Short mmCIF file of C-alpha atoms in Angstrom, two decimals:
data_model
loop_
_atom_site.label_atom_id
_atom_site.label_comp_id
_atom_site.label_asym_id
_atom_site.label_seq_id
_atom_site.Cartn_x
_atom_site.Cartn_y
_atom_site.Cartn_z
CA MET A 252 -50.97 158.25 -17.85
CA LYS A 253 -52.45 158.00 -14.36
CA THR A 254 -53.23 154.93 -12.26
CA VAL A 255 -56.79 155.03 -10.93
CA LEU A 256 -59.08 152.95 -8.75
CA ALA A 257 -62.12 151.24 -10.27
CA THR A 258 -64.34 153.35 -8.03
CA GLU A 259 -62.80 156.52 -9.52
CA SER A 260 -63.69 155.62 -13.09
CA GLN A 261 -66.11 157.91 -14.88
CA TYR A 262 -66.89 155.11 -17.34
CA ASP A 263 -69.07 152.03 -17.06
CA ILE A 264 -66.64 149.25 -16.22
CA SER A 265 -69.17 146.87 -14.77
CA PRO A 266 -68.56 143.22 -15.67
CA GLU A 267 -71.94 143.22 -17.42
CA HIS A 268 -70.81 146.02 -19.75
CA LEU A 269 -67.28 144.66 -20.27
CA LYS A 270 -68.70 141.31 -21.42
CA GLU A 271 -69.79 143.17 -24.58
CA GLY A 272 -66.09 143.48 -25.54
CA SER A 273 -64.37 140.68 -27.44
CA ILE A 274 -61.74 139.95 -24.77
CA PHE A 275 -64.22 139.63 -21.90
CA GLY A 276 -67.05 137.96 -23.82
CA ALA A 277 -68.36 134.76 -22.14
CA LEU A 278 -66.24 135.25 -18.99
CA SER A 279 -68.03 135.02 -15.66
CA GLU A 280 -68.72 138.30 -13.91
CA THR A 281 -66.70 137.17 -10.87
CA SER A 282 -63.63 136.47 -13.02
CA ILE A 283 -63.92 139.87 -14.73
CA GLN A 284 -64.20 141.52 -11.31
CA PHE A 285 -61.08 139.62 -10.21
CA LEU A 286 -59.14 141.08 -13.17
CA LEU A 287 -60.44 144.57 -12.40
CA ASN A 288 -59.52 144.25 -8.72
CA GLU A 289 -56.06 142.75 -9.27
CA GLY A 290 -55.04 144.48 -12.50
CA VAL A 291 -53.89 148.09 -12.89
CA LEU A 292 -56.31 150.65 -14.28
CA HIS A 293 -54.72 153.45 -16.28
CA LYS A 294 -56.48 156.66 -17.26
CA VAL A 295 -54.69 158.02 -20.32
CA SER A 296 -55.13 161.29 -22.16
CA LYS A 297 -55.14 161.77 -25.91
CA GLY A 298 -51.52 161.60 -27.11
CA ASP A 299 -50.14 159.75 -24.08
CA GLU A 300 -47.66 156.96 -24.83
CA ILE A 301 -48.64 153.74 -23.07
CA PHE A 302 -45.54 151.78 -24.01
CA SER A 303 -42.59 152.34 -26.31
CA TYR A 304 -40.62 150.32 -28.81
CA GLY A 305 -38.11 148.06 -27.09
CA SER A 306 -39.71 148.22 -23.65
CA LYS A 307 -40.28 145.07 -21.63
CA GLY A 308 -43.38 143.10 -22.64
CA GLY A 309 -44.36 141.77 -19.22
CA SER A 310 -48.03 142.67 -19.50
CA PHE A 311 -50.85 143.42 -21.91
CA HIS A 312 -53.57 146.05 -21.96
CA THR A 313 -57.28 145.85 -22.63
CA VAL A 314 -59.28 148.90 -23.65
CA LEU A 315 -62.17 149.53 -21.25
CA HIS A 316 -63.00 152.86 -22.90
CA GLY A 317 -61.47 154.83 -25.76
CA LYS A 318 -59.12 154.09 -28.64
CA LEU A 319 -55.39 153.52 -29.03
CA ASP A 320 -53.08 153.53 -32.05
CA PHE A 321 -50.28 150.97 -32.41
CA TYR A 322 -47.17 151.96 -34.37
CA LYS A 323 -45.11 148.96 -35.54
CA GLN A 324 -41.40 149.60 -35.84
CA HIS A 325 -38.91 147.65 -37.91
CA GLY A 326 -35.39 148.99 -38.23
CA GLU A 327 -35.74 152.72 -38.88
CA LYS A 328 -39.29 152.42 -40.24
CA LYS A 329 -42.36 153.10 -38.11
CA LEU A 330 -45.96 152.73 -39.30
CA ARG A 331 -49.39 152.81 -37.68
CA THR A 332 -50.77 149.34 -38.24
CA ARG A 333 -53.95 149.31 -36.21
CA THR A 334 -56.37 151.05 -33.88
CA ILE A 335 -57.37 149.20 -30.73
CA CYS A 336 -60.91 149.87 -29.47
CA PHE A 337 -63.20 148.93 -26.60
CA GLY A 338 -62.89 145.31 -25.52
CA GLU A 339 -59.71 144.62 -27.51
CA ALA A 340 -56.23 143.82 -26.21
CA ILE A 341 -52.73 144.89 -27.16
CA GLY A 342 -49.34 143.61 -25.97
CA PHE A 343 -50.40 140.02 -25.43
CA VAL A 344 -48.06 138.69 -28.13
CA SER A 345 -44.99 140.34 -26.56
CA MET A 346 -45.94 139.04 -23.13
CA ILE A 347 -46.48 135.45 -24.29
CA ALA A 348 -43.45 135.43 -26.60
CA LEU A 349 -41.25 136.86 -23.81
CA HIS A 350 -39.83 139.56 -26.05
CA GLU A 351 -39.58 143.33 -26.03
CA ARG A 352 -42.27 145.53 -27.55
CA VAL A 353 -42.06 145.71 -31.33
CA GLY A 354 -43.71 149.10 -31.51
CA SER A 355 -45.24 151.92 -29.52
CA LEU A 356 -48.77 152.47 -28.30
CA CYS A 357 -50.41 155.89 -28.04
CA ALA A 358 -53.84 157.07 -26.93
CA LEU A 359 -55.90 158.24 -29.88
CA GLU A 360 -58.39 159.74 -27.40
CA ASP A 361 -58.89 159.86 -23.65
CA SER A 362 -59.07 156.21 -22.61
CA LEU A 363 -59.26 153.79 -19.70
CA LEU A 364 -57.07 150.69 -19.84
CA LEU A 365 -56.71 147.58 -17.74
CA GLU A 366 -53.13 146.32 -17.54
CA ILE A 367 -52.82 142.58 -16.93
CA SER A 368 -49.33 141.49 -15.90
CA SER A 369 -47.89 138.07 -16.63
CA GLN A 370 -48.18 137.32 -12.89
CA LEU A 371 -51.88 138.25 -12.85
CA PHE A 372 -52.39 136.15 -16.00
CA SER A 373 -50.85 133.19 -14.14
CA ASP A 374 -52.92 133.88 -11.01
CA PHE A 375 -56.05 134.07 -13.17
CA HIS A 376 -55.20 130.61 -14.54
CA ASP A 377 -54.86 129.22 -11.02
CA GLN A 378 -58.02 130.79 -9.58
CA TYR A 379 -60.36 130.72 -12.59
CA PRO A 380 -59.19 127.83 -14.83
CA PHE A 381 -62.42 127.60 -16.85
CA ASP A 382 -62.54 131.36 -17.45
CA PHE A 383 -58.82 131.33 -18.24
CA GLY A 384 -59.51 128.94 -21.12
CA ILE A 385 -62.20 131.27 -22.44
CA LEU A 386 -59.92 134.31 -22.06
CA LEU A 387 -57.17 132.50 -23.96
CA MET A 388 -59.62 131.66 -26.76
CA ASN A 389 -60.79 135.29 -26.87
CA LEU A 390 -57.22 136.57 -27.04
CA SER A 391 -56.37 134.01 -29.75
CA ARG A 392 -59.44 135.00 -31.75
CA ASP A 393 -58.41 138.66 -31.45
CA MET A 394 -54.89 137.81 -32.69
CA ALA A 395 -56.33 135.81 -35.61
CA ARG A 396 -58.48 138.78 -36.66
CA THR A 397 -55.44 141.05 -36.55
CA ILE A 398 -53.38 138.61 -38.62
CA ARG A 399 -56.15 138.48 -41.23
CA VAL A 400 -56.38 142.29 -41.46
CA LEU A 401 -52.61 142.67 -41.77
CA SER A 402 -52.26 139.85 -44.32
CA ASN A 403 -55.10 141.37 -46.39
CA ALA A 404 -53.19 144.67 -46.35
CA LEU A 405 -50.12 142.86 -47.72
CA VAL A 406 -52.19 141.44 -50.59
CA GLU A 407 -53.93 144.76 -51.31
CA ASN A 408 -50.55 146.49 -51.51
CA ASP A 409 -48.87 143.74 -53.59
CA VAL A 410 -46.29 143.06 -50.88
CA VAL A 411 -44.32 139.87 -51.24
CA VAL A 412 -42.95 138.48 -47.98
CA LYS A 413 -39.33 137.49 -48.37
CA ARG A 414 -38.10 134.18 -47.02
CA ASN A 415 -34.92 134.20 -44.96
#
């Protein structure tokens, strides 16, 4: 994993293009540019680990190009639960819930990621309050889609969730 400048990117990361992704949809171009300027861009190679199980969840990542695989861990079990593609985010739940990562994230192919720290998320709220509301709705919609996919998998596999 290598930190890069936006000007060094070989991919189209213009706000106009990024608005096609679910996380950036309906955001103003100036607010997207703010996130690109203030966030951390990571160029990752196929097989690179972006974060590991138990690491601090003080940020989330959006995929600007490429694909990632998320491996959920519970106890000694580890299972790939989803692939994250262009315009999607991963790690937001850990950041908002203030807990450690519940799995590991690996690059399925060469990818470009934007890391948004909790501090940048707060700064975005302060400087772009209208766009922050849209971003929060986009992230919530993304989480809802993930919950639906995972709950459908439980039904398809006849898994009964135990109550504590």
